[in-house]
mmCIF file of C-alpha atoms in Angstrom:
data_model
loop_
_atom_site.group_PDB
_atom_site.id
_atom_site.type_symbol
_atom_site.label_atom_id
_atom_site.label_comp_id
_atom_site.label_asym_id
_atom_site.label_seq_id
_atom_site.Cartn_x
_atom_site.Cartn_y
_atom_site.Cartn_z
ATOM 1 C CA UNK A 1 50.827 166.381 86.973
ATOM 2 C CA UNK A 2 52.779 164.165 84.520
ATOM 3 C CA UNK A 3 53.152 167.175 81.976
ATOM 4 C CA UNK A 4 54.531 168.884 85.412
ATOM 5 C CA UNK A 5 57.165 166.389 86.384
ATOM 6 C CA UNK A 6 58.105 166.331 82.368
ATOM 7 C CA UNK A 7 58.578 170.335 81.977
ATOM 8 C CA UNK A 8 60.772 170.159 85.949
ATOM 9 C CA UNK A 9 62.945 167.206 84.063
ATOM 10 C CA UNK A 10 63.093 169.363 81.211
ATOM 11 C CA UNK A 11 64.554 172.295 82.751
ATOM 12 C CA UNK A 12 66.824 170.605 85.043
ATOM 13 C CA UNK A 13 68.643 168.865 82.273
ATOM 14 C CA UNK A 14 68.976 172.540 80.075
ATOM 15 C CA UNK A 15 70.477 173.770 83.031
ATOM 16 C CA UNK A 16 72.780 170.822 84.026
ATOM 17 C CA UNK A 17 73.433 170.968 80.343
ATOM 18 C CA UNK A 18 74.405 174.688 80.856
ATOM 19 C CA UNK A 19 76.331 173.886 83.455
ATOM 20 C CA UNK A 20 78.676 171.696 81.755
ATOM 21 C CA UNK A 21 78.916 173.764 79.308
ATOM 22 C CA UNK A 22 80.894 176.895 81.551
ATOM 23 C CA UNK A 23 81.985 174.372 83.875
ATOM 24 C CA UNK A 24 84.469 172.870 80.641
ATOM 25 C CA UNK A 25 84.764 176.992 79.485
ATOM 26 C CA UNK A 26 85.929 177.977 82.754
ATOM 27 C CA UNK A 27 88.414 175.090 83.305
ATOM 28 C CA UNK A 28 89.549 175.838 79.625
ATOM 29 C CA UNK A 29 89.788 179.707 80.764
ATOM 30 C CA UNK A 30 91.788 178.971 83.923
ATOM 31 C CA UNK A 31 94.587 176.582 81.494
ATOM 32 C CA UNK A 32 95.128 179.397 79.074
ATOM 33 C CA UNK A 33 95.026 182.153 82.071
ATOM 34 C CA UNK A 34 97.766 180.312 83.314
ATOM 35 C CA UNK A 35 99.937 179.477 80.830
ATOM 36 C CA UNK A 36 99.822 183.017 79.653
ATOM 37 C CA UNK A 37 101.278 183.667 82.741
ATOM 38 C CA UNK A 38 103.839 181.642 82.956
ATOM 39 C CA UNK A 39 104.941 181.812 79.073
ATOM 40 C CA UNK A 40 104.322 185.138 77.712
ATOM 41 C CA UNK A 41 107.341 186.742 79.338
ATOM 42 C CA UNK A 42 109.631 184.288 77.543
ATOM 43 C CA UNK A 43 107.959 184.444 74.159
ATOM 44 C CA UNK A 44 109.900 186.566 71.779
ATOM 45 C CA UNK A 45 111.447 185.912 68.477
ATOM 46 C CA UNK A 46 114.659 184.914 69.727
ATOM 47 C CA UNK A 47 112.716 182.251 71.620
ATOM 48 C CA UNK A 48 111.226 181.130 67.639
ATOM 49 C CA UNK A 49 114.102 181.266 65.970
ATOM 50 C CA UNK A 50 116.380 180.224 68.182
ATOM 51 C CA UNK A 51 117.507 176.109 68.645
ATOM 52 C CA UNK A 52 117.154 174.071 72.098
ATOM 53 C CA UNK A 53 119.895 174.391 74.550
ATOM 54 C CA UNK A 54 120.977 173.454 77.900
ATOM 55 C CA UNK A 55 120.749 176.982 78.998
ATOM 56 C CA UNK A 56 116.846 177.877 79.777
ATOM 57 C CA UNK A 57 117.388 181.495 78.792
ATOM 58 C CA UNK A 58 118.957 180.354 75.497
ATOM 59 C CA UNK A 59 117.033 178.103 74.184
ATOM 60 C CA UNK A 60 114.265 177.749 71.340
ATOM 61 C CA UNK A 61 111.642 175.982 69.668
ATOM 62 C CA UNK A 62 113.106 176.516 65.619
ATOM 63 C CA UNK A 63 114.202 173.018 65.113
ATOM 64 C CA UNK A 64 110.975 171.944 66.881
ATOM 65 C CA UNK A 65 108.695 174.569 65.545
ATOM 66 C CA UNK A 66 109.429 173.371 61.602
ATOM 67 C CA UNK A 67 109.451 170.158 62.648
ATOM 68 C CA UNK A 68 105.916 170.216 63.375
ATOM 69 C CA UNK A 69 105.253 172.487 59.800
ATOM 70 C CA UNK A 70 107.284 169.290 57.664
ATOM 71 C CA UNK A 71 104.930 166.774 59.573
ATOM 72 C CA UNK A 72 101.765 168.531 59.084
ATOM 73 C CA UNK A 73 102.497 169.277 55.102
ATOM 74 C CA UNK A 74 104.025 165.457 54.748
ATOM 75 C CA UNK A 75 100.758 164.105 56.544
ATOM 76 C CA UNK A 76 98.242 166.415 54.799
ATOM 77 C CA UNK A 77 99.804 165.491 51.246
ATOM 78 C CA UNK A 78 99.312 161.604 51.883
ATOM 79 C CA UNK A 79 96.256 161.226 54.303
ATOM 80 C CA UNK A 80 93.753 163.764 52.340
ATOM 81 C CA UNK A 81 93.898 162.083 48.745
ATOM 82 C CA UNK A 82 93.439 158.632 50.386
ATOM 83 C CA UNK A 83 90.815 159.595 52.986
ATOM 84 C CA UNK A 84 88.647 161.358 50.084
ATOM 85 C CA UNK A 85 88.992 158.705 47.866
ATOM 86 C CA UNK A 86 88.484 155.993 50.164
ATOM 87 C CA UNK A 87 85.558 157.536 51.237
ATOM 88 C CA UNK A 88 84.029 158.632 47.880
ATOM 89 C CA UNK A 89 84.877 154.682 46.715
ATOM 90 C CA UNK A 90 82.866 153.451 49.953
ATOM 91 C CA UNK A 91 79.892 156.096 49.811
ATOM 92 C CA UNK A 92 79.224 156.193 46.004
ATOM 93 C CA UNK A 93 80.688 153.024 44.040
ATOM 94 C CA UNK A 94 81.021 149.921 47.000
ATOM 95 C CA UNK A 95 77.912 147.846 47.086
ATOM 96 C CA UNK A 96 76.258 146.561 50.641
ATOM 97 C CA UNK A 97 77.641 143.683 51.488
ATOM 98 C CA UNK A 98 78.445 141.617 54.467
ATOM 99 C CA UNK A 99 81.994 142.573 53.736
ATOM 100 C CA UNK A 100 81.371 145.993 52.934
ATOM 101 C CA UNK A 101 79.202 146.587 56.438
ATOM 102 C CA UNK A 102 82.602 144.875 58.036
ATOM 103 C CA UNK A 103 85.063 147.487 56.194
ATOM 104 C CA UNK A 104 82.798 150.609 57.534
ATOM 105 C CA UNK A 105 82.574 149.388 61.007
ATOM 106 C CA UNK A 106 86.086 148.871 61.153
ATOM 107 C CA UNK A 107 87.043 152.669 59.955
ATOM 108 C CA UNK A 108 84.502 153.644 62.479
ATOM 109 C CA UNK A 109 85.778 152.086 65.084
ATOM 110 C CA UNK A 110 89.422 153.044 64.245
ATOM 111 C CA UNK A 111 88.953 156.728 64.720
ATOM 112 C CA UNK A 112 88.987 155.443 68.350
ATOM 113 C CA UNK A 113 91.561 153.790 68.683
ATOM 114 C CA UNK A 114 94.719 155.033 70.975
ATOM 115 C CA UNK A 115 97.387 156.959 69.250
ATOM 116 C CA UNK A 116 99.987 154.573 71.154
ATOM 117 C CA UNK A 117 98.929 152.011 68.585
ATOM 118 C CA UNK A 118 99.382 153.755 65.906
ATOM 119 C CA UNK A 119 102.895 154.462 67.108
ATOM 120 C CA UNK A 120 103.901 150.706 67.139
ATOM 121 C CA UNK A 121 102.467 150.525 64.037
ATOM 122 C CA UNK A 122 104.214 152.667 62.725
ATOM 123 C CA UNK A 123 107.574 151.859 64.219
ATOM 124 C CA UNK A 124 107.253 148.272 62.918
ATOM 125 C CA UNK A 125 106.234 148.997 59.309
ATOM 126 C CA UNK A 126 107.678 152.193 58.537
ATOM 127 C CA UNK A 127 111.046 151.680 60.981
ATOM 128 C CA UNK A 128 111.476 148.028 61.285
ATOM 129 C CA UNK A 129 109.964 146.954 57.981
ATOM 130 C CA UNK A 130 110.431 149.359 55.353
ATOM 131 C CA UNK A 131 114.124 150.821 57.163
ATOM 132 C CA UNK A 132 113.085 154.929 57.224
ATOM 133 C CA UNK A 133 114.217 154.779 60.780
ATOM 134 C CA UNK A 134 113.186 158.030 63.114
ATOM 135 C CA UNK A 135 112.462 160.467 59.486
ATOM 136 C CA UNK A 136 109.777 162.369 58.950
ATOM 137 C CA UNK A 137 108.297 160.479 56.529
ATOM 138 C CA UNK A 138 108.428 157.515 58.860
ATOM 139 C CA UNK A 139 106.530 159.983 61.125
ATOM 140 C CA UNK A 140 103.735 161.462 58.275
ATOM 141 C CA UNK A 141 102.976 158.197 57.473
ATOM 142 C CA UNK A 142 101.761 157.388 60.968
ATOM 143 C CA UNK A 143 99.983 159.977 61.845
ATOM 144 C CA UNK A 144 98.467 159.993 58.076
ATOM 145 C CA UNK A 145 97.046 156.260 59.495
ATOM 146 C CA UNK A 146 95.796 157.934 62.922
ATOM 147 C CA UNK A 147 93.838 160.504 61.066
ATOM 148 C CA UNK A 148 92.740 158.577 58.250
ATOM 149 C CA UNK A 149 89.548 157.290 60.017
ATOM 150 C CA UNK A 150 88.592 160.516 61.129
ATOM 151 C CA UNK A 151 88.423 161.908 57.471
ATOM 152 C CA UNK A 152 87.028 158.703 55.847
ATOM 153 C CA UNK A 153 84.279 158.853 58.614
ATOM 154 C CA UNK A 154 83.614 162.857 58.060
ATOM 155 C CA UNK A 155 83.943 163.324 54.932
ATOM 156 C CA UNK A 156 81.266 160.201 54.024
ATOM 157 C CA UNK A 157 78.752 162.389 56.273
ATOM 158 C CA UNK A 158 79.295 165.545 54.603
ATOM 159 C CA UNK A 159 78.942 163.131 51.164
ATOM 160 C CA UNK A 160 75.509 161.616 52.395
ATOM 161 C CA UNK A 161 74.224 165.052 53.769
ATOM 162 C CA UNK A 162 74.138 166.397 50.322
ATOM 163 C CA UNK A 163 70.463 166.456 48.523
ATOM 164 C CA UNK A 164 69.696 163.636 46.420
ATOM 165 C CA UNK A 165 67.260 166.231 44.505
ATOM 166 C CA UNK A 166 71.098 167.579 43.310
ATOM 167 C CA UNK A 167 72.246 163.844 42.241
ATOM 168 C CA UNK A 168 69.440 163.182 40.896
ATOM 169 C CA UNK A 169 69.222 166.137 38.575
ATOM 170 C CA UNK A 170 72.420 165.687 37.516
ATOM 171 C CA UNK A 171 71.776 162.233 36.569
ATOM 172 C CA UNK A 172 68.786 163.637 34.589
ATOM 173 C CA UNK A 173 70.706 165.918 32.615
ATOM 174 C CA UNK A 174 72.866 163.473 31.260
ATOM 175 C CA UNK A 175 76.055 163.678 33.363
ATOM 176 C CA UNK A 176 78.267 160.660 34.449
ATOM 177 C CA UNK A 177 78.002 159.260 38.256
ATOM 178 C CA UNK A 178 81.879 160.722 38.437
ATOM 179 C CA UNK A 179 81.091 163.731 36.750
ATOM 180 C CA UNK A 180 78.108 163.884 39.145
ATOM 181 C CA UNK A 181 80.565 163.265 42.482
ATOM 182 C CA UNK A 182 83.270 165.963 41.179
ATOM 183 C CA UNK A 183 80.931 168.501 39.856
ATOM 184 C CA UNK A 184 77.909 168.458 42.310
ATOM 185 C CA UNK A 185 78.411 166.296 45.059
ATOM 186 C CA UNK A 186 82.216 167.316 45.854
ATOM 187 C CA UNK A 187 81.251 171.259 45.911
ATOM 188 C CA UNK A 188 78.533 170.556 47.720
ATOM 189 C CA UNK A 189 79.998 168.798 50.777
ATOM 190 C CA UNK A 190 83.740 170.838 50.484
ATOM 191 C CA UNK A 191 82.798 172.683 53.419
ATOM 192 C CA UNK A 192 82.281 170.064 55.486
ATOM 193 C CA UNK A 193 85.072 168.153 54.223
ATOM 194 C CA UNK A 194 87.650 170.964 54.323
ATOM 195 C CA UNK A 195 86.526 171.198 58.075
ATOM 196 C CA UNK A 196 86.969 167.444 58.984
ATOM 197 C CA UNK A 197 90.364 167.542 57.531
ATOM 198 C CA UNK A 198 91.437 170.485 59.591
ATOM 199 C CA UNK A 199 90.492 169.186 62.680
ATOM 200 C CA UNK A 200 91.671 165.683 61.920
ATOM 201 C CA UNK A 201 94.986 168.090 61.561
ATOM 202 C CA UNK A 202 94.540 169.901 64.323
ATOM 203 C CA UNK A 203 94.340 166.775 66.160
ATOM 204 C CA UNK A 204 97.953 165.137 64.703
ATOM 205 C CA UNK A 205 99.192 168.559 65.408
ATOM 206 C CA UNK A 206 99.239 167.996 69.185
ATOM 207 C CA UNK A 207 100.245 163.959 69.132
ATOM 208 C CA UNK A 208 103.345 163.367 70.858
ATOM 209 C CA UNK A 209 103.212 159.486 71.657
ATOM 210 C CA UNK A 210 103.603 157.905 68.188
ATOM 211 C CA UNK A 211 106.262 160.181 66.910
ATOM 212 C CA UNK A 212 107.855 159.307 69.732
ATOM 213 C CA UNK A 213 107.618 156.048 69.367
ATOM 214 C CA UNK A 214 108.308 156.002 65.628
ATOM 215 C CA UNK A 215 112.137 157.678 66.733
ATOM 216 C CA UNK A 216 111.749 161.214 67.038
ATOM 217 C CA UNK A 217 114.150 162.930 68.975
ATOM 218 C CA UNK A 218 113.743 164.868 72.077
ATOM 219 C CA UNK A 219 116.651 167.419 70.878
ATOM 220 C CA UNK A 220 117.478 168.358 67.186
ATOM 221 C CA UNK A 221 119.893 171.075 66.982
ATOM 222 C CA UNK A 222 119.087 171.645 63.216
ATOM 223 C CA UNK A 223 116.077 172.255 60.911
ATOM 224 C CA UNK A 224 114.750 169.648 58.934
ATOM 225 C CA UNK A 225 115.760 169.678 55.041
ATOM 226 C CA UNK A 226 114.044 166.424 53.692
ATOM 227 C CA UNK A 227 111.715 163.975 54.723
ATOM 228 C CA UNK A 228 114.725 161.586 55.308
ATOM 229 C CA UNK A 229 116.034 163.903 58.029
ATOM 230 C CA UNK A 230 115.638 163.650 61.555
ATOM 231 C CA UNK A 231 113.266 165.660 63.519
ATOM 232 C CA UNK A 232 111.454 166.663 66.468
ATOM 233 C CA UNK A 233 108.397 168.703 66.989
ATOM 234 C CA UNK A 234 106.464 170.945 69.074
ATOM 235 C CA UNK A 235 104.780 168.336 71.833
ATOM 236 C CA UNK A 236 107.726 166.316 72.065
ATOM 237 C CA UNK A 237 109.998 169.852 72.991
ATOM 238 C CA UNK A 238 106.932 171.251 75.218
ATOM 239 C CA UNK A 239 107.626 167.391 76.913
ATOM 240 C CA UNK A 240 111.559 167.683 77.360
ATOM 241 C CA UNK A 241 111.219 170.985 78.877
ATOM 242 C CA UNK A 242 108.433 169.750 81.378
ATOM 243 C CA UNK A 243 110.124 166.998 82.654
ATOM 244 C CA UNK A 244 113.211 168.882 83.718
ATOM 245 C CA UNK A 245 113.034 170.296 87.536
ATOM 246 C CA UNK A 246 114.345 174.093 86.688
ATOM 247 C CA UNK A 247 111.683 176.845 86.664
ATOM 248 C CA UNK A 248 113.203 178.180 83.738
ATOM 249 C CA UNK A 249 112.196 175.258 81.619
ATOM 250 C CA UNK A 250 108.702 175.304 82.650
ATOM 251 C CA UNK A 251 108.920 178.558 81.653
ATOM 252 C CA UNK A 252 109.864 177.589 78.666
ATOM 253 C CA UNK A 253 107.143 174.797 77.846
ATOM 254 C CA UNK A 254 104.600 177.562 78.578
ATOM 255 C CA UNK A 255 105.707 179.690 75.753
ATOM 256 C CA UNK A 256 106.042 176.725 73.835
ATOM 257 C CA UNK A 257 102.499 175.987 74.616
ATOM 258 C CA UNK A 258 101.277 178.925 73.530
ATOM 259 C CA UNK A 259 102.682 179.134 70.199
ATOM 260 C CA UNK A 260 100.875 175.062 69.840
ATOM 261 C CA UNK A 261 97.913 176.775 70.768
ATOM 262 C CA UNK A 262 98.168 179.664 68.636
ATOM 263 C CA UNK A 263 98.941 177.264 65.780
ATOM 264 C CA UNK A 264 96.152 175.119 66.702
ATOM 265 C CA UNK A 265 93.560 178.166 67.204
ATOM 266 C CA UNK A 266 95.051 179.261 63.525
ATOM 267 C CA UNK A 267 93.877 176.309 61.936
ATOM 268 C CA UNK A 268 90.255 176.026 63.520
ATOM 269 C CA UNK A 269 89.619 179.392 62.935
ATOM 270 C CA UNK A 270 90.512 178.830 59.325
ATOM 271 C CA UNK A 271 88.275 175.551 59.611
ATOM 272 C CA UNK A 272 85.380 177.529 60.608
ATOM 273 C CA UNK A 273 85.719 180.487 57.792
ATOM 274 C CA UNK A 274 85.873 178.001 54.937
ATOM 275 C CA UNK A 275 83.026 176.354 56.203
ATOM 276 C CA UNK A 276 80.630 179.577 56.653
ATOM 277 C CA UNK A 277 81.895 180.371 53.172
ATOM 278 C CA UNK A 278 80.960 177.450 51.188
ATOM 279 C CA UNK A 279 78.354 177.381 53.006
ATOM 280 C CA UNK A 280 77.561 180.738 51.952
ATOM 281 C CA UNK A 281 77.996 180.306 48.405
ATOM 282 C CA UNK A 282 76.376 176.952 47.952
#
């Protein structure tokens, strides 16, 4: 009877498992559904290349659109050398101390942290502090903190989920604990790694409340030309548009939506690739 009850508890939970599982699908399904609906019409190229505007039928997502492509590059170019090293320093040369156990359950627990807080962070170090006002570096460097965790975190997984048989035999043929991380244990985990950091991307990609913060602007009639300039980007424009009453603009925020998601999709896909093909070859 007990072996009963235990196979009936078994199969309710795959199937309320199950259930969850097209229940989130389906509700995903019904968001793109309708935002295709509402956006497609208005996506064109005029819509890309054009810049914002009072008129509905006039405006664009340009100034917003390489907005976004500035803050991704400037936040990929300082978060991935620090989050690597910092977690190649923690997993391979810090020793296991009290303070050490501290430091690891503080990056943990930062991944989890609001992005609001980041934002005020930001807009008193980087904007108050160090006087970069609303720029996109001011900007990078924020959401370079916010993802920070999440790469430090990953990429000491993919580190420890490599064989020690591999370590070890590097060790045995005479090689150097760095020569061991950059020519066995870096390969090894790179497709794990290069995932983590393009979802930890993926996820600054769609952050509107600490640029915001930080001083980006709602409307930029111009494209970016330094990291000293002013911006906006995608989720901020998607916001402006949303919060005006017009049907046009909602319009509007749909197509902009669906160029985010397109980007977003982009990126994943590309996440998932790399990873089947290291995967592949190692």
């Amino acid at each position: 009877r007990y072996e009963r009850i235990k196979k009936v508890k078994d199969q309710v939970f795959k199937y309320f498992g199950l259930f969850c599982t097209f229940f989130g699908l389906a509700m995903l399904a019904i968001f793109i559904v309708n935002i295709l609906q509402e956006g497609l019409d208005r996506l064109s190229w005029d819509f890309i290349t054009n810049y914002p505007s009072r008129i509905a039928g006039k405006a664009g997502i340009l100034s917003a659109l390489m907005g976004t492509i500035w803050i991704m590059v400037m936040t990929a170019i300082l978060a991935i050398p620090i989050g690597i090293g910092a977690a190649i320093y923690l997993e391979m040369y810090a020793k296991r101390t009290r303070l050490g156990n501290i430091i690891e359950l503080n990056i943990a627990n930062l991944a989890g942290i609001p992005s609001i807080i980041y934002g005020l962070l930001g807009l008193e170090i980087f904007t108050y502090q160090m006087k970069m006002g609303g720029s996109i570096l001011a900007g990078a460097l924020t959401l370079a903190l916010l993802i920070l965790p999440i790469i430090i975190v990953a990429t000491r997984e993919a580190i420890k989920a490599v064989p020690k048989s591999l370590t070890e035999a590097s060790y045995a043929l005479g090689a150097t604990k760095w020569q061991t991380i950059r020519m066995t244990v870096l390969p090894t985990a790179s497709s794990s790694i290069i995932t983590s950091i393009i979802i930890a991307l993926s996820r600054a990609i769609g952050e509107a409340a600490p640029l915001i913060v930080v001083g980006a602007l709602a409307y930029v009639p111009f494209v970016p030309t330094s990291p000293n300039s002013d911006f906006t980007v995608l989720p901020i424009q998607i916001f402006n548009w949303v919060s005006r009453p017009q049907k046009a603009f909602l319009e509007n925020a749909s197509a902009g939506i669906i160029v985010l998601l397109c980007i977003v999709f982009i990126m994943n896909a590309i996440a998932v690739y790399l990873r089947i093909k290291r995967s592949v070859k190692y």
